[in-house]
Amino acid sequence: MFKVYNNLADKKVIAEFCDVRELCDYIQNPDRKVAKFIEEFRKCYSDAILHRLRDKLEVCNFNYLSPVSNKNEDGILLSGYFYYEIQDSNDFDYDVTHVKAFWSTINGKGCCILVEVENIPEEELANAYKWVANKVGVPEKDYLDTILMEAELVSYDMQAHCNDDAIALSFETKELEAKVDLQPNFFPQLDGYNDIYYRTGGEIRLNNLEEIAEDYQISFDENGLFDFGKEKIKYCQCFVPFEAVGAKNRYKFLSGFAKCLISLNPHMAFELLHHYLQSYNKQYFVTPLGDGVVEEILNNAYKLRGVLEPLENRTRRFYFEDPTMPAPEKKKLVNQILAKDKVEKTRQELLRYLENWDFEKYPKITQANLIKVSGRDRKTIQNHYRVVRNRFENK
C-alpha cells in the first residue's frame, strides 16, 4: 500500500506498509537513519536548507487510492487516503471523524494528515481532494495540494497518531437525519401522499441506530455523549448522493436506496415507496431513469419486504443524546476524547519500558534514562513521568 523510497532521486523502495498503523510506527521510529537528522534540522530550520535537502530525504506515496470493484457499473470509483500537509499549524483543530492519522511536518511547524476516503470518481479526483479538505475543516490556503504529486517527504514524529475510529468519507453520499419532521422537506413531491404517509404510522426510518442502541446499556455523560469504545456500534443507514449522479451509477444508487428503505420499513405502503423513488430519481440524477426502470427497481425491492434484513453498512463510536447538537460542539467533545486516548497510549507505552527496565544497564529509573531508553523527547517524558512512575510503583 504505502511505499517509502530512499529519496526523490533514488526510487529504491526501502520500506512497504500494508496499513496506516504500520506507517505511523515507522514515522515514530527513532532508529531511522534520518530521525536524529530531522530533530537537528528543526533547531536550525530554514526554507533554503530544506530546499537543498529535499533530494536526500525519504519520500512516500501518501496519497494512496485503489479502484473499487463494481459489478454493476463501468465507472471507476477509488478508495484509500488523501494526504494534506498543513503549513504553520501546531494547533490541531480539525474534524478527526475521517482523519486516519496525523503527525508533525519536517520542520516541526505544521502537521500532516491522512484522511480516509471512499467512492471517489476517477474523473473527479482534483475536485474531491478540495471537497474532502473542506469537510475536514482545513482552509484551502493552509495546505499544499499534493494530489497529483508522486511522493512527499517522510517526517519523523514520536507523537504520530493513528486513529482507529476514523470513518471513511464518501464523496458521493451523505447521511440523512431520520426524523419525521424532515420527511416532507426531504421529498417535497410527496405532499399529495400524506394520507399514505400517516397510514404507515407517520414515520419512515432512514436508519436503525436508535433500535440497535437499545441493546446497549447507554449512560450519557454530562455532555450528553456516550462512547461505544473501540468496538463501535454497527447499524444500517440509507444515503443520498452529495453530487448529481451520472448515467453509469443511476441504477445502483436507486436500487440500493430502495432496498435500504424497504429493509428498514417493511410496513411501507407500495405507493409511498414508489414516490420516494420517483423523487430520488428526479432530484439526484443528471438524467433521470425512465419510469419503466424505476418500476422495475420498485417491484424488485417491494418483493423483499419482511425478508430483506437491514445491512450493517455504518459504524459509530460516539452517540449523542441530542442528535441536533451543532457540529462544532460535537467535534470539540470528540476531539477531547481522542486526545485523552493519545495521552493514555503514550503512558501505556512508557509504562511498558519501566516494566521491562534493564537495571544492569541503567541502575536507576530517572527521566534522563527514560528518554534514552524510549527515544521520546524531553517534553513528553516530563509531561507523563510522574503519572507513569506512580502506576509502576503501585502495581
Short mmCIF file of C-alpha atoms in Angstrom, two decimals:
data_model
loop_
_atom_site.label_atom_id
_atom_site.label_comp_id
_atom_site.label_asym_id
_atom_site.label_seq_id
_atom_site.Cartn_x
_atom_site.Cartn_y
_atom_site.Cartn_z
CA MET A 1 0.00 0.00 0.00
CA PHE A 2 2.42 2.71 1.23
CA LYS A 3 5.92 2.61 -0.25
CA VAL A 4 8.82 4.56 1.22
CA TYR A 5 11.65 5.41 -1.20
CA ASN A 6 15.25 6.30 -0.42
CA ASN A 7 14.80 9.81 -1.80
CA LEU A 8 13.31 11.70 -4.74
CA ALA A 9 16.29 10.91 -6.98
CA ASP A 10 16.79 7.30 -5.90
CA LYS A 11 13.46 5.46 -6.19
CA LYS A 12 14.71 2.36 -4.39
CA VAL A 13 11.97 1.04 -2.09
CA ILE A 14 13.30 0.85 1.48
CA ALA A 15 10.01 0.04 3.26
CA GLU A 16 6.44 -1.04 2.49
CA PHE A 17 3.42 -0.95 4.77
CA CYS A 18 0.04 -2.56 4.31
CA ASP A 19 -1.83 -0.32 6.75
CA VAL A 20 -1.69 3.13 8.32
CA ARG A 21 -0.74 1.93 11.80
CA GLU A 22 2.45 0.36 10.42
CA LEU A 23 3.19 3.63 8.62
CA CYS A 24 2.74 5.59 11.88
CA ASP A 25 5.05 3.18 13.69
CA TYR A 26 7.67 3.88 11.03
CA ILE A 27 7.27 7.66 11.37
CA GLN A 28 7.67 7.26 15.16
CA ASN A 29 10.77 5.07 14.87
CA PRO A 30 13.80 6.84 16.44
CA ASP A 31 16.15 4.26 14.89
CA ARG A 32 15.56 5.51 11.34
CA LYS A 33 18.71 6.99 9.84
CA VAL A 34 17.05 10.36 9.27
CA ALA A 35 15.36 10.64 12.71
CA LYS A 36 18.16 12.42 14.55
CA PHE A 37 18.97 14.43 11.43
CA ILE A 38 15.39 15.77 11.29
CA GLU A 39 15.50 16.65 15.00
CA GLU A 40 18.70 18.63 14.47
CA PHE A 41 17.32 20.21 11.31
CA ARG A 42 14.32 21.58 13.24
CA LYS A 43 16.65 23.52 15.53
CA CYS A 44 18.16 25.48 12.63
CA TYR A 45 15.34 25.29 10.09
CA SER A 46 15.23 27.50 7.02
CA ASP A 47 13.49 27.16 3.66
CA ALA A 48 16.82 27.38 1.89
CA ILE A 49 18.26 24.45 3.85
CA LEU A 50 15.13 22.37 3.29
CA HIS A 51 15.27 23.07 -0.44
CA ARG A 52 18.85 21.76 -0.60
CA LEU A 53 17.98 18.66 1.42
CA ARG A 54 14.79 17.61 -0.34
CA ASP A 55 16.64 15.25 -2.67
CA LYS A 56 18.28 13.46 0.26
CA LEU A 57 15.26 12.74 2.48
CA GLU A 58 12.93 9.73 2.37
CA VAL A 59 9.71 10.09 0.43
CA CYS A 60 6.40 8.19 0.36
CA ASN A 61 3.29 7.97 -1.82
CA PHE A 62 0.90 9.11 0.95
CA ASN A 63 -1.96 9.80 -1.47
CA TYR A 64 -2.94 6.18 -1.88
CA LEU A 65 -6.10 5.26 -3.83
CA SER A 66 -7.12 1.94 -5.30
CA PRO A 67 -10.04 1.02 -7.61
CA VAL A 68 -13.14 -0.47 -6.00
CA SER A 69 -14.61 -3.35 -7.99
CA ASN A 70 -18.17 -2.68 -9.17
CA LYS A 71 -20.02 -5.49 -10.89
CA ASN A 72 -22.97 -3.37 -11.97
CA GLU A 73 -21.25 -0.33 -13.43
CA ASP A 74 -18.38 0.54 -15.74
CA GLY A 75 -17.32 3.62 -13.81
CA ILE A 76 -14.15 3.50 -11.71
CA LEU A 77 -14.50 4.51 -8.07
CA LEU A 78 -11.45 4.87 -5.83
CA SER A 79 -10.99 4.34 -2.11
CA GLY A 80 -7.99 4.93 0.12
CA TYR A 81 -6.36 8.00 1.63
CA PHE A 82 -5.85 11.68 0.82
CA TYR A 83 -2.75 13.36 2.26
CA TYR A 84 -2.62 17.01 3.33
CA GLU A 85 0.42 18.92 4.55
CA ILE A 86 -0.76 21.86 6.62
CA GLN A 87 1.75 24.65 6.96
CA ASP A 88 2.49 26.61 10.16
CA SER A 89 -0.21 24.91 12.25
CA ASN A 90 0.86 23.33 15.52
CA ASP A 91 -2.69 23.59 16.89
CA PHE A 92 -4.59 20.58 15.60
CA ASP A 93 -8.23 21.71 15.50
CA TYR A 94 -9.77 19.74 12.65
CA ASP A 95 -12.68 17.31 12.49
CA VAL A 96 -10.99 13.97 13.18
CA THR A 97 -14.05 11.88 12.29
CA HIS A 98 -12.41 10.94 8.99
CA VAL A 99 -8.73 11.63 9.85
CA LYS A 100 -6.91 8.30 9.98
CA ALA A 101 -3.54 9.66 11.13
CA PHE A 102 -1.62 12.86 11.79
CA TRP A 103 1.98 13.84 12.58
CA SER A 104 4.35 16.83 12.51
CA THR A 105 5.88 18.15 9.30
CA ILE A 106 9.61 18.00 8.59
CA ASN A 107 10.18 21.49 10.04
CA GLY A 108 8.02 20.74 13.09
CA LYS A 109 5.89 23.84 12.49
CA GLY A 110 2.91 22.21 10.80
CA CYS A 111 1.11 18.91 10.62
CA CYS A 112 0.42 16.18 8.07
CA ILE A 113 -2.91 14.36 7.98
CA LEU A 114 -4.23 11.28 6.20
CA VAL A 115 -7.98 11.30 5.53
CA GLU A 116 -9.73 8.02 4.79
CA VAL A 117 -11.97 8.32 1.70
CA GLU A 118 -14.12 6.09 -0.48
CA ASN A 119 -16.23 6.24 -3.66
CA ILE A 120 -14.02 8.86 -5.33
CA PRO A 121 -14.82 9.01 -9.08
CA GLU A 122 -11.55 8.86 -11.01
CA GLU A 123 -12.52 11.80 -13.20
CA GLU A 124 -13.34 13.94 -10.11
CA LEU A 125 -10.06 13.41 -8.28
CA ALA A 126 -8.97 17.06 -8.05
CA ASN A 127 -12.44 18.29 -7.03
CA ALA A 128 -12.77 15.51 -4.46
CA TYR A 129 -9.40 16.43 -2.94
CA LYS A 130 -10.57 20.01 -2.28
CA TRP A 131 -14.02 18.87 -1.16
CA VAL A 132 -12.56 16.46 1.43
CA ALA A 133 -10.27 19.18 2.84
CA ASN A 134 -13.29 21.44 3.26
CA LYS A 135 -15.24 18.69 5.03
CA VAL A 136 -12.39 18.09 7.47
CA GLY A 137 -12.16 21.83 8.11
CA VAL A 138 -8.82 22.68 6.50
CA PRO A 139 -8.87 26.05 4.66
CA GLU A 140 -7.54 25.74 1.12
CA LYS A 141 -4.91 28.43 1.73
CA ASP A 142 -3.40 26.39 4.60
CA TYR A 143 -2.39 23.17 2.87
CA LEU A 144 -0.20 22.08 -0.02
CA ASP A 145 -2.07 20.48 -2.92
CA THR A 146 -0.29 17.12 -3.16
CA ILE A 147 -2.93 15.06 -5.00
CA LEU A 148 -1.01 14.98 -8.27
CA MET A 149 2.44 14.66 -6.68
CA GLU A 150 4.18 11.31 -6.90
CA ALA A 151 5.72 11.35 -3.41
CA GLU A 152 6.17 13.56 -0.36
CA LEU A 153 8.85 13.81 2.33
CA VAL A 154 8.53 11.38 5.24
CA SER A 155 8.77 13.23 8.54
CA TYR A 156 9.75 11.95 11.98
CA ASP A 157 7.45 12.36 14.95
CA MET A 158 7.34 10.30 18.13
CA GLN A 159 3.81 11.64 18.69
CA ALA A 160 2.44 10.45 15.33
CA HIS A 161 -1.12 9.29 15.99
CA CYS A 162 -3.23 6.64 14.25
CA ASN A 163 -6.99 6.99 14.72
CA ASP A 164 -8.55 3.51 14.65
CA ASP A 165 -12.02 5.04 14.81
CA ALA A 166 -11.77 7.02 11.58
CA ILE A 167 -14.78 6.68 9.27
CA ALA A 168 -14.22 6.73 5.51
CA LEU A 169 -15.58 9.92 3.95
CA SER A 170 -17.56 9.18 0.81
CA PHE A 171 -17.51 11.75 -1.98
CA GLU A 172 -20.80 10.57 -3.41
CA THR A 173 -23.03 10.12 -0.39
CA LYS A 174 -24.27 11.86 2.70
CA GLU A 175 -26.15 10.62 5.72
CA LEU A 176 -29.76 11.66 6.31
CA GLU A 177 -31.28 12.50 9.66
CA ALA A 178 -34.06 10.01 10.40
CA LYS A 179 -36.60 12.49 11.73
CA VAL A 180 -40.32 12.60 10.94
CA ASP A 181 -40.48 16.37 10.60
CA LEU A 182 -37.75 16.30 7.92
CA GLN A 183 -39.57 13.83 5.65
CA PRO A 184 -41.76 16.32 3.71
CA ASN A 185 -38.77 18.65 3.22
CA PHE A 186 -36.58 15.80 2.03
CA PHE A 187 -39.10 14.75 -0.64
CA PRO A 188 -41.34 17.76 -1.40
CA GLN A 189 -43.06 15.84 -4.23
CA LEU A 190 -44.80 13.69 -1.59
CA ASP A 191 -47.18 16.44 -0.47
CA GLY A 192 -50.16 14.73 -2.11
CA TYR A 193 -49.48 11.45 -0.32
CA ASN A 194 -49.69 12.48 3.32
CA ASP A 195 -52.58 10.08 3.86
CA ILE A 196 -50.30 7.19 2.77
CA TYR A 197 -47.50 8.53 4.99
CA TYR A 198 -49.64 8.65 8.10
CA ARG A 199 -51.20 5.28 7.31
CA THR A 200 -47.77 3.73 7.78
CA GLY A 201 -47.55 5.08 11.31
CA GLY A 202 -46.18 8.53 10.50
CA GLU A 203 -42.51 7.61 10.46
CA ILE A 204 -40.25 6.28 7.72
CA ARG A 205 -36.90 5.26 9.18
CA LEU A 206 -33.69 6.16 7.39
CA ASN A 207 -31.55 4.30 9.91
CA ASN A 208 -31.99 1.86 12.78
CA LEU A 209 -29.40 3.40 15.09
CA GLU A 210 -31.82 4.03 17.95
CA GLU A 211 -33.19 0.49 17.73
CA ILE A 212 -29.72 -1.08 17.78
CA ALA A 213 -28.64 1.24 20.60
CA GLU A 214 -31.44 -0.14 22.79
CA ASP A 215 -29.42 -3.36 23.14
CA TYR A 216 -26.65 -1.42 24.89
CA GLN A 217 -26.61 -0.06 28.41
CA ILE A 218 -26.24 3.57 27.43
CA SER A 219 -25.49 6.15 30.09
CA PHE A 220 -24.81 9.62 28.68
CA ASP A 221 -22.17 11.77 30.36
CA GLU A 222 -22.68 15.36 31.50
CA ASN A 223 -22.22 16.50 27.87
CA GLY A 224 -24.88 14.13 26.53
CA LEU A 225 -22.27 11.86 24.93
CA PHE A 226 -21.85 8.09 25.07
CA ASP A 227 -18.66 6.37 23.88
CA PHE A 228 -19.09 2.85 22.46
CA GLY A 229 -15.31 2.44 22.52
CA LYS A 230 -13.11 0.66 20.02
CA GLU A 231 -15.76 -1.93 19.14
CA LYS A 232 -18.20 0.73 17.90
CA ILE A 233 -21.88 0.17 17.16
CA LYS A 234 -22.94 -1.22 13.78
CA TYR A 235 -26.20 -0.17 12.14
CA CYS A 236 -27.96 0.40 8.82
CA GLN A 237 -28.15 3.86 7.25
CA CYS A 238 -29.80 4.98 3.99
CA PHE A 239 -27.86 7.53 1.97
CA VAL A 240 -28.49 10.05 -0.79
CA PRO A 241 -25.80 11.50 -3.10
CA PHE A 242 -23.82 14.65 -2.34
CA GLU A 243 -23.38 15.33 -6.02
CA ALA A 244 -25.59 14.82 -9.06
CA VAL A 245 -25.24 11.19 -10.24
CA GLY A 246 -24.29 10.44 -13.84
CA ALA A 247 -25.75 7.73 -16.07
CA LYS A 248 -23.30 5.00 -15.03
CA ASN A 249 -24.34 4.85 -11.38
CA ARG A 250 -28.07 5.60 -11.52
CA TYR A 251 -29.40 2.02 -11.30
CA LYS A 252 -27.01 1.07 -8.48
CA PHE A 253 -27.85 4.13 -6.38
CA LEU A 254 -31.65 3.89 -6.76
CA SER A 255 -31.74 0.13 -6.26
CA GLY A 256 -29.57 0.37 -3.16
CA PHE A 257 -31.74 3.14 -1.71
CA ALA A 258 -34.94 1.17 -2.40
CA LYS A 259 -33.64 -1.97 -0.71
CA CYS A 260 -32.36 0.01 2.26
CA LEU A 261 -35.74 1.72 2.74
CA ILE A 262 -37.75 -1.48 2.50
CA SER A 263 -35.39 -3.35 4.84
CA LEU A 264 -35.88 -0.66 7.50
CA ASN A 265 -39.58 -0.11 6.77
CA PRO A 266 -41.26 -3.42 5.80
CA HIS A 267 -44.64 -1.81 6.65
CA MET A 268 -44.13 0.86 3.97
CA ALA A 269 -47.01 1.29 1.51
CA PHE A 270 -46.25 0.43 -2.12
CA GLU A 271 -47.39 3.87 -3.31
CA LEU A 272 -45.22 5.68 -0.81
CA LEU A 273 -42.09 3.73 -1.76
CA HIS A 274 -42.90 4.44 -5.41
CA HIS A 275 -42.99 8.18 -4.84
CA TYR A 276 -39.86 8.15 -2.70
CA LEU A 277 -38.02 6.51 -5.59
CA GLN A 278 -39.51 8.86 -8.19
CA SER A 279 -38.47 11.87 -6.10
CA TYR A 280 -34.96 10.49 -5.60
CA ASN A 281 -34.75 9.80 -9.34
CA LYS A 282 -35.72 13.35 -10.31
CA GLN A 283 -33.77 15.15 -7.61
CA TYR A 284 -30.37 13.44 -7.72
CA PHE A 285 -29.78 12.13 -11.25
CA VAL A 286 -28.43 14.32 -14.04
CA THR A 287 -30.68 12.42 -16.43
CA PRO A 288 -33.49 10.61 -14.57
CA LEU A 289 -34.17 6.94 -15.24
CA GLY A 290 -37.25 6.08 -17.27
CA ASP A 291 -40.49 5.21 -15.47
CA GLY A 292 -40.18 1.58 -16.53
CA VAL A 293 -36.74 1.20 -14.89
CA VAL A 294 -37.96 2.88 -11.69
CA GLU A 295 -40.94 0.49 -11.56
CA GLU A 296 -38.62 -2.48 -12.08
CA ILE A 297 -36.48 -1.39 -9.12
CA LEU A 298 -39.64 -0.71 -7.09
CA ASN A 299 -41.12 -4.17 -7.75
CA ASN A 300 -37.84 -5.96 -7.05
CA ALA A 301 -37.42 -4.15 -3.75
CA TYR A 302 -41.04 -4.49 -2.63
CA LYS A 303 -40.94 -8.27 -3.07
CA LEU A 304 -38.23 -8.33 -0.41
CA ARG A 305 -40.22 -6.60 2.38
CA GLY A 306 -40.18 -8.65 5.52
CA VAL A 307 -37.41 -10.80 4.05
CA LEU A 308 -34.55 -8.39 3.48
CA GLU A 309 -32.61 -7.69 6.68
CA PRO A 310 -31.06 -4.22 7.23
CA LEU A 311 -27.45 -4.20 6.05
CA GLU A 312 -24.92 -3.06 8.66
CA ASN A 313 -23.19 -0.52 6.45
CA ARG A 314 -22.26 2.04 9.07
CA THR A 315 -20.33 2.12 12.34
CA ARG A 316 -20.23 4.73 15.04
CA ARG A 317 -18.19 5.16 18.20
CA PHE A 318 -19.79 8.31 19.60
CA TYR A 319 -23.51 8.60 20.28
CA PHE A 320 -25.16 11.89 21.24
CA GLU A 321 -28.28 12.22 23.35
CA ASP A 322 -29.23 15.29 21.29
CA PRO A 323 -28.67 14.47 17.59
CA THR A 324 -29.31 18.15 16.71
CA MET A 325 -26.23 19.31 18.65
CA PRO A 326 -24.23 21.68 16.40
CA ALA A 327 -21.35 20.01 14.57
CA PRO A 328 -18.63 22.26 16.12
CA GLU A 329 -19.74 21.21 19.62
CA LYS A 330 -19.72 17.52 18.66
CA LYS A 331 -16.28 17.93 17.12
CA LYS A 332 -14.91 19.58 20.27
CA LEU A 333 -16.21 16.79 22.54
CA VAL A 334 -14.96 14.00 20.26
CA ASN A 335 -11.53 15.60 19.88
CA GLN A 336 -11.20 15.80 23.67
CA ILE A 337 -11.79 12.05 23.98
CA LEU A 338 -9.37 11.21 21.18
CA ALA A 339 -6.75 13.48 22.75
CA LYS A 340 -7.15 11.53 26.03
CA ASP A 341 -6.77 8.29 24.06
CA LYS A 342 -3.50 9.57 22.65
CA VAL A 343 -2.24 10.53 26.13
CA GLU A 344 -3.18 7.13 27.54
CA LYS A 345 -1.47 5.35 24.67
CA THR A 346 1.75 7.27 25.38
CA ARG A 347 1.56 6.46 29.09
CA GLN A 348 0.97 2.77 28.45
CA GLU A 349 3.99 2.70 26.16
CA LEU A 350 6.21 4.36 28.78
CA LEU A 351 4.87 2.02 31.46
CA ARG A 352 5.99 -0.98 29.38
CA TYR A 353 9.52 0.46 29.32
CA LEU A 354 9.51 0.66 33.13
CA GLU A 355 8.12 -2.86 33.47
CA ASN A 356 10.95 -4.20 31.30
CA TRP A 357 13.67 -1.97 32.70
CA ASP A 358 17.29 -3.12 32.29
CA PHE A 359 18.71 -2.30 35.73
CA GLU A 360 22.16 -3.58 34.77
CA LYS A 361 22.48 -1.02 32.03
CA TYR A 362 20.60 1.77 33.83
CA PRO A 363 20.71 1.20 37.63
CA LYS A 364 18.19 3.98 38.33
CA ILE A 365 14.87 4.85 36.73
CA THR A 366 15.13 8.56 36.01
CA GLN A 367 13.65 10.92 33.45
CA ALA A 368 17.02 11.20 31.72
CA ASN A 369 17.38 7.43 31.46
CA LEU A 370 13.79 7.01 30.29
CA ILE A 371 14.49 9.48 27.48
CA LYS A 372 17.42 7.31 26.39
CA VAL A 373 15.51 4.04 26.62
CA SER A 374 12.26 5.19 24.98
CA GLY A 375 13.65 7.62 22.42
CA ARG A 376 10.93 10.07 23.41
CA ASP A 377 11.66 13.79 23.62
CA ARG A 378 12.25 15.51 26.97
CA LYS A 379 8.91 17.38 26.97
CA THR A 380 6.90 14.16 26.55
CA ILE A 381 8.76 12.45 29.40
CA GLN A 382 8.35 15.48 31.67
CA ASN A 383 4.60 15.59 30.97
CA HIS A 384 3.95 11.91 31.75
CA TYR A 385 6.77 10.73 34.00
CA ARG A 386 5.10 11.25 37.39
CA VAL A 387 1.85 9.52 36.40
CA VAL A 388 3.67 6.59 34.76
CA ARG A 389 6.10 6.22 37.68
CA ASN A 390 3.20 6.15 40.18
CA ARG A 391 1.42 3.46 38.15
CA PHE A 392 4.60 1.39 38.04
CA GLU A 393 5.25 1.66 41.78
CA ASN A 394 1.62 0.89 42.72
CA LYS A 395 1.25 -2.21 40.55
#
